[in-house]
Amino acid sequence: MRFPSLPKPLFGVSKDWKQCSKERLVIHIDMNAYFASVEQSCRPFLKGKPVLVSADPYGTPKGARSVAATASYEARKYGIHAGMPLFEALRLCPHAIVVEGDARKYSSISLRILEILETFTDLVEPYSIDEAFIDVTSTAHLFGGKVAVACEIKRMVRREFGITCSIGIGPNKLIAKMASNMEKPDGLVVIEKKDLPEAIWNLPVDAIPGISRRRKFKMNLMGIKTIRDLALHPRENLRRAFGIVGEYLQQCAWGRDDSPVVSISKIPDPKSISAASTFFKNTSDSELILSALFYLSEKAAVRLRKHHLRATVVGTWIRYEDFTSKGKTKKLSAEVESFEKIYHHAKEIFKENYLPPERPVRLVGVYLSGLSTALFEESFLFPEIQKREAVDRVLFEARQKFGIQAIFRARSLIGKQQVMID
Ligand SMILES: [Mg+2]
């Protein structure tokens, strides 16, 4: 069979022109009440009953509060939601059955679900333990169209694992995700490009992924209640209130998102990851050096996440004004992926080896190796950590769009002003 040749671009369009001009078909798959559904499917006596899954149902001796990582739909009827403290959930529904979560089981089923998705396209991007994006722009027609693909995925997941999922179809990842959120459980929602942005404009503003309760509250005070309000709000105001994230979220309110679906097998795994910065002026100020390490830890963590990796070796190195260098690495007993942990180790290495600085420092760097693939974040059974990660993710998305320097946490501000970014 001969394929018709692609039309030539009229003007000097960037090499991405083919992608830009082509309408995409993105599907978002979201498992419903995932951990609870898996438990109900594995243990039939739990079917139809209110089930709560907790990482730590019996509480820790230190008295930390246990929370429900997931509640089955039967439990949700009582007003229970993921992240709710167990004692509160049990007050709302005393006969709920609490089950200890099994991270390994959920991960392995997730991997098998990804395999199912790979039968439809090789562009499969896991988004979290129970969510994934697939891009079926060039394959949907082989299966009878996008809706047929979605129905087949639902059928296969239900047959193999006895669980249901909500599916959203849209012209990009953002819209596909918002569509899958519209109907739960077992939903199927299609949003066409021609219906944007109106199709999402009547939704409350926090229907946009990444708008936390606090951000929503702040937006409501500014008179922004719906996505329409956000789309039409003066850009400068948003920029003042939320920085670059505000601008990013306004783009979302127009339904715009050009981030690609990236299959993890397509990303070449690096052997190591490093990030370094040169100071504008050589310095012996350890606070300043630490703040640069903070910034570099974040930068290294972003790269780590991009490649779905974890590290077991953290290192830092320093170049003095006379261009001599000194580097130290530390082998860790557990894998790290969050920037907080990376910074924690980088700081320790620095304090143990470089204090006080022998000579003024010209450059510092953070180094990660001993990398292994981590499809799912280790914390998925802990909703409180997940919430923080959701914020991290928005920062990550905004950075992808506007560049790494777009957002800084307060702690790394000193670093920003006084270091040169490599
Ligand atoms: Mg889900």
Short mmCIF file of C-alpha atoms and ligand atoms in Angstrom, two decimals:
data_model
loop_
_atom_site.label_atom_id
_atom_site.label_comp_id
_atom_site.label_asym_id
_atom_site.label_seq_id
_atom_site.Cartn_x
_atom_site.Cartn_y
_atom_site.Cartn_z
CA MET A 1 0.00 0.00 0.00
CA ARG A 2 1.29 3.45 -0.85
CA PHE A 3 0.82 6.27 1.57
CA PRO A 4 -0.05 9.66 0.11
CA SER A 5 2.83 12.06 0.59
CA LEU A 6 2.44 14.62 3.33
CA PRO A 7 1.60 18.15 2.25
CA LYS A 8 4.56 20.51 2.36
CA PRO A 9 4.38 23.39 4.84
CA LEU A 10 3.72 26.73 3.16
CA PHE A 11 6.03 28.80 5.25
CA GLY A 12 9.06 28.29 7.38
CA VAL A 13 7.31 26.17 9.93
CA SER A 14 9.30 24.50 12.67
CA LYS A 15 10.18 20.87 12.33
CA ASP A 16 7.28 20.09 14.63
CA TRP A 17 4.80 21.35 12.08
CA LYS A 18 3.43 17.90 11.35
CA GLN A 19 2.50 17.43 14.97
CA CYS A 20 1.08 20.92 15.29
CA SER A 21 -1.14 20.70 12.25
CA LYS A 22 -2.51 17.32 13.12
CA GLU A 23 -5.46 16.95 15.43
CA ARG A 24 -4.59 14.57 18.21
CA LEU A 25 -6.66 11.86 19.84
CA VAL A 26 -5.75 11.37 23.46
CA ILE A 27 -7.44 8.96 25.86
CA HIS A 28 -7.17 9.16 29.64
CA ILE A 29 -7.93 6.02 31.62
CA ASP A 30 -8.66 6.30 35.33
CA MET A 31 -9.37 3.24 37.46
CA ASN A 32 -12.35 3.71 39.76
CA ALA A 33 -11.63 3.50 43.50
CA TYR A 34 -8.62 1.50 42.41
CA PHE A 35 -7.23 -0.15 45.56
CA ALA A 36 -10.68 -0.87 46.96
CA SER A 37 -11.89 -2.28 43.62
CA VAL A 38 -8.85 -4.56 43.38
CA GLU A 39 -9.51 -5.84 46.91
CA GLN A 40 -13.19 -6.40 46.14
CA SER A 41 -12.27 -8.28 43.01
CA CYS A 42 -9.68 -10.48 44.78
CA ARG A 43 -11.92 -11.18 47.76
CA PRO A 44 -15.49 -11.61 46.55
CA PHE A 45 -16.94 -11.36 50.06
CA LEU A 46 -16.01 -7.66 49.97
CA LYS A 47 -18.15 -7.03 46.90
CA GLY A 48 -20.98 -4.60 47.41
CA LYS A 49 -19.67 -3.64 50.86
CA PRO A 50 -18.12 -0.41 52.08
CA VAL A 51 -14.36 -1.05 51.96
CA LEU A 52 -11.57 1.24 53.09
CA VAL A 53 -7.97 0.57 52.07
CA SER A 54 -5.29 1.95 54.33
CA ALA A 55 -1.51 1.70 54.25
CA ASP A 56 -1.52 1.35 57.98
CA PRO A 57 -4.94 0.33 59.28
CA TYR A 58 -3.83 -0.30 62.84
CA GLY A 59 -2.07 3.03 63.33
CA THR A 60 1.59 3.38 64.13
CA PRO A 61 2.90 3.15 67.68
CA LYS A 62 4.03 6.73 67.38
CA GLY A 63 0.40 7.71 67.12
CA ALA A 64 0.44 8.94 63.53
CA ARG A 65 -3.04 9.07 62.13
CA SER A 66 -4.04 6.40 59.69
CA VAL A 67 -5.98 7.53 56.66
CA ALA A 68 -8.10 5.85 54.03
CA ALA A 69 -6.06 5.65 50.81
CA THR A 70 -9.17 4.65 48.90
CA ALA A 71 -12.81 4.11 49.75
CA SER A 72 -15.05 1.84 47.68
CA TYR A 73 -18.08 3.47 46.09
CA GLU A 74 -20.27 1.80 48.70
CA ALA A 75 -18.26 3.66 51.38
CA ARG A 76 -18.31 6.94 49.50
CA LYS A 77 -22.08 7.06 49.88
CA TYR A 78 -21.43 7.80 53.55
CA GLY A 79 -19.36 10.85 52.64
CA ILE A 80 -16.02 9.09 53.01
CA HIS A 81 -13.26 10.15 50.64
CA ALA A 82 -9.64 9.26 50.00
CA GLY A 83 -7.32 10.91 52.48
CA MET A 84 -9.86 10.99 55.29
CA PRO A 85 -8.57 9.90 58.70
CA LEU A 86 -9.72 6.34 59.42
CA PHE A 87 -11.36 7.17 62.75
CA GLU A 88 -13.48 9.82 61.02
CA ALA A 89 -14.38 7.45 58.18
CA LEU A 90 -15.39 4.78 60.68
CA ARG A 91 -17.51 7.28 62.56
CA LEU A 92 -19.42 7.99 59.33
CA CYS A 93 -19.73 4.32 58.47
CA PRO A 94 -19.02 2.05 61.46
CA HIS A 95 -19.58 -1.16 59.51
CA ALA A 96 -16.99 -0.32 56.84
CA ILE A 97 -14.36 -3.03 56.37
CA VAL A 98 -10.80 -1.78 56.66
CA VAL A 99 -8.24 -3.63 54.54
CA GLU A 100 -4.48 -3.24 54.66
CA GLY A 101 -3.19 -1.99 51.31
CA ASP A 102 -0.83 -4.16 49.28
CA ALA A 103 1.41 -1.87 47.23
CA ARG A 104 3.02 -4.72 45.33
CA LYS A 105 -0.30 -6.13 44.18
CA TYR A 106 -1.56 -2.74 42.94
CA SER A 107 1.71 -2.04 41.10
CA SER A 108 1.73 -5.38 39.36
CA ILE A 109 -1.90 -5.03 38.23
CA SER A 110 -1.11 -1.51 36.99
CA LEU A 111 1.72 -2.88 34.89
CA ARG A 112 -0.61 -5.46 33.40
CA ILE A 113 -3.17 -2.77 32.61
CA LEU A 114 -0.43 -0.81 30.83
CA GLU A 115 0.24 -3.93 28.76
CA ILE A 116 -3.42 -3.99 27.74
CA LEU A 117 -3.16 -0.35 26.71
CA GLU A 118 -0.08 -1.12 24.64
CA THR A 119 -2.16 -3.31 22.37
CA PHE A 120 -3.77 -0.12 21.03
CA THR A 121 -0.75 2.13 20.57
CA ASP A 122 2.87 2.33 21.57
CA LEU A 123 2.27 5.80 23.00
CA VAL A 124 1.31 4.83 26.55
CA GLU A 125 2.20 7.11 29.42
CA PRO A 126 1.53 6.00 33.00
CA TYR A 127 0.42 9.05 34.97
CA SER A 128 -0.04 7.51 38.39
CA ILE A 129 -0.67 4.10 39.87
CA ASP A 130 -4.25 4.12 38.56
CA GLU A 131 -4.16 6.52 35.62
CA ALA A 132 -2.61 6.54 32.17
CA PHE A 133 -2.71 8.48 28.92
CA ILE A 134 -2.59 6.92 25.49
CA ASP A 135 -2.29 8.70 22.15
CA VAL A 136 -4.29 6.87 19.48
CA THR A 137 -4.11 9.56 16.79
CA SER A 138 -2.64 7.21 14.24
CA THR A 139 -4.06 3.90 15.44
CA ALA A 140 -7.71 4.48 16.49
CA HIS A 141 -9.01 3.79 12.97
CA LEU A 142 -7.53 0.29 13.11
CA PHE A 143 -9.89 -0.57 15.95
CA GLY A 144 -13.01 1.12 14.61
CA GLY A 145 -12.45 4.59 16.06
CA LYS A 146 -11.77 6.22 19.41
CA VAL A 147 -14.98 5.17 21.14
CA ALA A 148 -14.47 1.56 20.07
CA VAL A 149 -10.96 1.68 21.53
CA ALA A 150 -12.32 3.01 24.83
CA CYS A 151 -15.04 0.37 25.02
CA GLU A 152 -12.56 -2.38 24.27
CA ILE A 153 -10.21 -1.14 27.02
CA LYS A 154 -13.10 -1.13 29.49
CA ARG A 155 -14.09 -4.63 28.47
CA MET A 156 -10.55 -6.00 28.74
CA VAL A 157 -9.84 -4.41 32.12
CA ARG A 158 -13.13 -5.64 33.51
CA ARG A 159 -12.63 -9.15 32.17
CA GLU A 160 -9.01 -9.48 33.34
CA PHE A 161 -9.22 -7.78 36.72
CA GLY A 162 -12.91 -7.38 37.49
CA ILE A 163 -12.61 -3.62 37.92
CA THR A 164 -14.07 -0.62 36.15
CA CYS A 165 -12.49 2.54 34.83
CA SER A 166 -13.60 5.97 33.69
CA ILE A 167 -12.35 7.02 30.27
CA GLY A 168 -12.05 10.47 28.80
CA ILE A 169 -11.28 11.25 25.16
CA GLY A 170 -10.06 14.62 24.00
CA PRO A 171 -7.71 16.48 21.65
CA ASN A 172 -5.02 16.67 24.35
CA LYS A 173 -4.05 15.25 27.72
CA LEU A 174 -5.63 18.02 29.76
CA ILE A 175 -9.03 17.67 28.11
CA ALA A 176 -8.91 13.87 28.16
CA LYS A 177 -8.25 13.97 31.89
CA MET A 178 -11.03 16.45 32.56
CA ALA A 179 -13.39 14.31 30.47
CA SER A 180 -12.63 11.14 32.43
CA ASN A 181 -13.37 13.04 35.63
CA MET A 182 -16.85 13.98 34.45
CA GLU A 183 -18.41 10.55 34.80
CA LYS A 184 -17.59 8.20 37.63
CA PRO A 185 -17.65 5.28 38.01
CA ASP A 186 -17.41 3.44 34.70
CA GLY A 187 -17.82 6.58 32.58
CA LEU A 188 -16.99 7.37 28.98
CA VAL A 189 -16.91 11.03 27.96
CA VAL A 190 -15.75 12.45 24.64
CA ILE A 191 -14.88 16.14 24.25
CA GLU A 192 -14.34 17.25 20.67
CA LYS A 193 -11.93 20.02 19.78
CA LYS A 194 -14.67 21.98 18.03
CA ASP A 195 -16.63 22.19 21.29
CA LEU A 196 -13.76 23.84 23.17
CA PRO A 197 -13.46 25.84 25.28
CA GLU A 198 -17.24 26.02 25.92
CA ALA A 199 -17.45 22.33 26.83
CA ILE A 200 -15.44 22.98 29.98
CA TRP A 201 -16.38 26.59 30.75
CA ASN A 202 -19.31 25.89 33.06
CA LEU A 203 -17.29 23.61 35.32
CA PRO A 204 -16.01 24.90 38.65
CA VAL A 205 -12.48 26.18 38.39
CA ASP A 206 -10.99 23.29 40.37
CA ALA A 207 -12.03 20.87 37.64
CA ILE A 208 -8.68 21.86 36.15
CA PRO A 209 -6.09 19.41 37.47
CA GLY A 210 -3.67 21.12 39.81
CA ILE A 211 -6.04 23.65 41.34
CA SER A 212 -5.74 22.83 45.01
CA ARG A 213 -8.32 23.79 47.61
CA ARG A 214 -6.19 26.73 48.66
CA ARG A 215 -5.72 27.96 45.15
CA LYS A 216 -9.43 27.58 44.49
CA PHE A 217 -10.23 29.58 47.62
CA LYS A 218 -7.92 32.36 46.51
CA MET A 219 -9.45 32.34 43.02
CA ASN A 220 -12.97 32.47 44.46
CA LEU A 221 -11.98 35.56 46.40
CA MET A 222 -10.88 37.10 43.12
CA GLY A 223 -14.33 36.36 41.68
CA ILE A 224 -13.14 33.33 39.70
CA LYS A 225 -15.68 30.57 40.22
CA THR A 226 -15.93 28.78 36.89
CA ILE A 227 -13.38 27.89 34.27
CA ARG A 228 -14.94 30.59 32.10
CA ASP A 229 -14.14 33.16 34.79
CA LEU A 230 -10.52 31.99 34.81
CA ALA A 231 -10.25 32.08 31.02
CA LEU A 232 -11.55 35.65 30.84
CA HIS A 233 -9.75 37.03 33.90
CA PRO A 234 -7.09 39.69 33.22
CA ARG A 235 -3.81 37.91 32.77
CA GLU A 236 -1.76 40.39 34.78
CA ASN A 237 -3.94 39.78 37.84
CA LEU A 238 -3.38 36.07 37.61
CA ARG A 239 0.29 36.58 37.14
CA ARG A 240 0.43 38.79 40.22
CA ALA A 241 -1.57 36.35 42.35
CA PHE A 242 -0.15 33.02 41.21
CA GLY A 243 2.98 33.80 39.24
CA ILE A 244 3.70 31.78 36.16
CA VAL A 245 1.37 29.02 37.39
CA GLY A 246 -1.52 31.48 37.00
CA GLU A 247 -0.67 31.98 33.37
CA TYR A 248 -0.31 28.27 32.88
CA LEU A 249 -3.72 27.62 34.46
CA GLN A 250 -5.34 30.25 32.25
CA GLN A 251 -4.04 28.38 29.21
CA CYS A 252 -5.69 25.29 30.67
CA ALA A 253 -8.98 27.22 31.00
CA TRP A 254 -8.93 27.67 27.21
CA GLY A 255 -8.42 23.94 26.85
CA ARG A 256 -4.91 24.40 25.53
CA ASP A 257 -2.28 21.80 26.16
CA ASP A 258 0.35 20.64 23.73
CA SER A 259 2.29 18.31 26.00
CA PRO A 260 2.89 15.03 24.19
CA VAL A 261 1.99 11.57 25.44
CA VAL A 262 5.42 10.18 26.14
CA SER A 263 5.79 6.44 26.37
CA ILE A 264 8.37 5.50 28.93
CA SER A 265 10.01 2.99 26.63
CA LYS A 266 10.79 5.88 24.28
CA ILE A 267 12.78 7.82 26.84
CA PRO A 268 16.39 6.75 26.82
CA ASP A 269 17.47 6.07 30.39
CA PRO A 270 20.44 8.11 31.48
CA LYS A 271 23.15 6.39 33.56
CA SER A 272 23.39 9.36 35.84
CA ILE A 273 21.80 12.75 36.31
CA SER A 274 23.60 15.88 37.35
CA ALA A 275 22.91 19.57 37.72
CA ALA A 276 25.46 22.27 38.40
CA SER A 277 25.54 26.03 38.80
CA THR A 278 28.34 28.58 38.75
CA PHE A 279 28.15 31.48 41.18
CA PHE A 280 28.26 34.97 39.78
CA LYS A 281 30.92 35.74 42.34
CA ASN A 282 33.05 33.11 44.07
CA THR A 283 31.73 32.59 47.56
CA SER A 284 32.55 31.07 50.94
CA ASP A 285 29.06 31.72 52.27
CA SER A 286 27.80 28.28 53.26
CA GLU A 287 24.15 29.45 53.38
CA LEU A 288 24.38 30.58 49.81
CA ILE A 289 26.02 27.33 48.74
CA LEU A 290 23.30 25.36 50.51
CA SER A 291 20.61 27.32 48.78
CA ALA A 292 22.24 26.58 45.45
CA LEU A 293 22.27 22.89 46.41
CA PHE A 294 18.57 23.18 47.21
CA TYR A 295 17.84 24.56 43.78
CA LEU A 296 20.03 21.95 42.09
CA SER A 297 18.36 19.13 44.02
CA GLU A 298 15.04 20.30 42.64
CA LYS A 299 16.43 20.45 39.17
CA ALA A 300 17.89 16.95 39.45
CA ALA A 301 14.58 15.66 40.86
CA VAL A 302 12.69 17.10 37.89
CA ARG A 303 15.00 15.23 35.51
CA LEU A 304 14.64 12.07 37.56
CA ARG A 305 10.87 12.30 37.35
CA LYS A 306 10.95 12.99 33.64
CA HIS A 307 12.70 9.67 33.16
CA HIS A 308 10.57 7.79 35.74
CA LEU A 309 13.67 6.91 37.73
CA ARG A 310 14.84 6.60 41.31
CA ALA A 311 18.38 6.97 42.58
CA THR A 312 20.41 5.11 45.18
CA VAL A 313 23.52 7.30 45.00
CA VAL A 314 23.55 11.02 45.75
CA GLY A 315 26.65 13.11 45.36
CA THR A 316 27.75 16.71 45.40
CA TRP A 317 30.81 18.32 43.97
CA ILE A 318 32.46 21.65 44.34
CA ARG A 319 34.88 23.60 42.19
CA TYR A 320 37.04 26.12 43.99
CA GLU A 321 38.24 29.43 42.62
CA ASP A 322 41.54 27.83 41.55
CA PHE A 323 39.56 25.31 39.47
CA THR A 324 40.43 22.35 41.67
CA SER A 325 37.42 20.14 42.28
CA LYS A 326 36.30 17.87 45.04
CA GLY A 327 33.43 15.41 44.83
CA LYS A 328 31.77 13.07 47.31
CA THR A 329 29.05 10.53 46.80
CA LYS A 330 26.95 8.56 49.22
CA LYS A 331 25.35 5.19 48.65
CA LEU A 332 21.89 5.13 50.19
CA SER A 333 20.11 2.21 51.77
CA ALA A 334 16.80 3.20 50.14
CA GLU A 335 15.96 4.68 46.76
CA VAL A 336 15.15 8.36 46.53
CA GLU A 337 13.03 10.26 44.07
CA SER A 338 11.73 13.38 45.82
CA PHE A 339 13.72 16.54 45.79
CA GLU A 340 13.37 16.87 49.57
CA LYS A 341 15.25 13.63 50.10
CA ILE A 342 17.84 14.46 47.48
CA TYR A 343 18.44 17.82 49.13
CA HIS A 344 18.59 16.20 52.56
CA HIS A 345 21.46 13.95 51.44
CA ALA A 346 23.20 16.63 49.40
CA LYS A 347 23.14 18.89 52.46
CA GLU A 348 24.55 16.15 54.70
CA ILE A 349 27.35 15.40 52.27
CA PHE A 350 28.14 19.07 52.06
CA LYS A 351 28.15 19.57 55.83
CA GLU A 352 30.31 16.50 56.42
CA ASN A 353 32.88 17.20 53.75
CA TYR A 354 33.06 20.81 52.80
CA LEU A 355 32.49 22.87 55.89
CA PRO A 356 33.95 25.35 56.33
CA PRO A 357 34.86 25.91 52.65
CA GLU A 358 38.65 25.77 52.27
CA ARG A 359 38.68 28.38 49.53
CA PRO A 360 36.02 30.46 47.81
CA VAL A 361 33.73 28.25 45.75
CA ARG A 362 33.14 28.82 42.07
CA LEU A 363 30.66 26.07 41.23
CA VAL A 364 28.52 23.44 42.97
CA GLY A 365 26.76 20.43 41.58
CA VAL A 366 24.38 17.65 42.55
CA TYR A 367 24.85 14.19 41.13
CA LEU A 368 22.54 11.15 41.11
CA SER A 369 23.35 7.62 40.00
CA GLY A 370 22.43 4.03 40.76
CA LEU A 371 19.27 4.72 38.81
CA SER A 372 16.40 2.29 38.46
CA THR A 373 13.02 2.58 36.82
CA ALA A 374 10.15 3.62 39.06
CA LEU A 375 6.91 3.68 37.19
CA PHE A 376 4.87 4.57 40.21
CA GLU A 377 5.80 6.83 43.06
CA GLU A 378 6.48 4.89 46.21
CA SER A 379 4.00 6.94 48.18
CA PHE A 380 0.80 6.03 46.39
CA LEU A 381 -0.76 4.47 49.48
CA PHE A 382 -0.32 7.69 51.40
CA PRO A 383 -2.87 10.29 50.25
CA GLU A 384 -1.30 13.11 52.26
CA ILE A 385 1.97 12.69 50.38
CA GLN A 386 0.06 12.34 47.15
CA LYS A 387 -1.51 15.73 47.66
CA ARG A 388 1.91 17.31 47.90
CA GLU A 389 2.95 15.43 44.82
CA ALA A 390 -0.02 16.82 42.92
CA VAL A 391 1.38 20.28 43.62
CA ASP A 392 4.84 19.10 42.55
CA ARG A 393 3.31 17.88 39.35
CA VAL A 394 1.76 21.23 38.46
CA LEU A 395 5.11 22.87 39.13
CA PHE A 396 6.64 20.25 36.88
CA GLU A 397 4.11 20.83 34.08
CA ALA A 398 4.53 24.60 34.29
CA ARG A 399 8.29 24.17 34.14
CA GLN A 400 8.00 21.94 31.11
CA LYS A 401 6.15 24.76 29.45
CA PHE A 402 7.89 27.84 30.72
CA GLY A 403 11.33 26.51 31.55
CA ILE A 404 13.01 25.34 34.71
CA GLN A 405 13.65 28.85 35.95
CA ALA A 406 9.98 29.79 35.88
CA ILE A 407 9.14 28.69 39.39
CA PHE A 408 11.17 28.67 42.53
CA ARG A 409 10.22 27.69 45.99
CA ALA A 410 10.98 30.39 48.49
CA ARG A 411 13.98 28.51 49.85
CA SER A 412 15.81 28.54 46.55
CA LEU A 413 15.21 32.22 45.88
CA ILE A 414 18.58 33.23 47.23
CA GLY A 415 20.08 30.70 44.87
CA LYS A 416 18.16 32.11 41.96
CA GLN A 417 19.41 35.61 42.40
CA GLN A 418 23.01 34.77 42.94
CA VAL A 419 23.82 31.79 40.82
CA MET A 420 24.22 31.47 37.14
CA ILE A 421 22.14 28.67 35.74
CA ASP A 422 24.02 26.24 33.55
MG MG B 1 -8.73 6.71 40.05
#
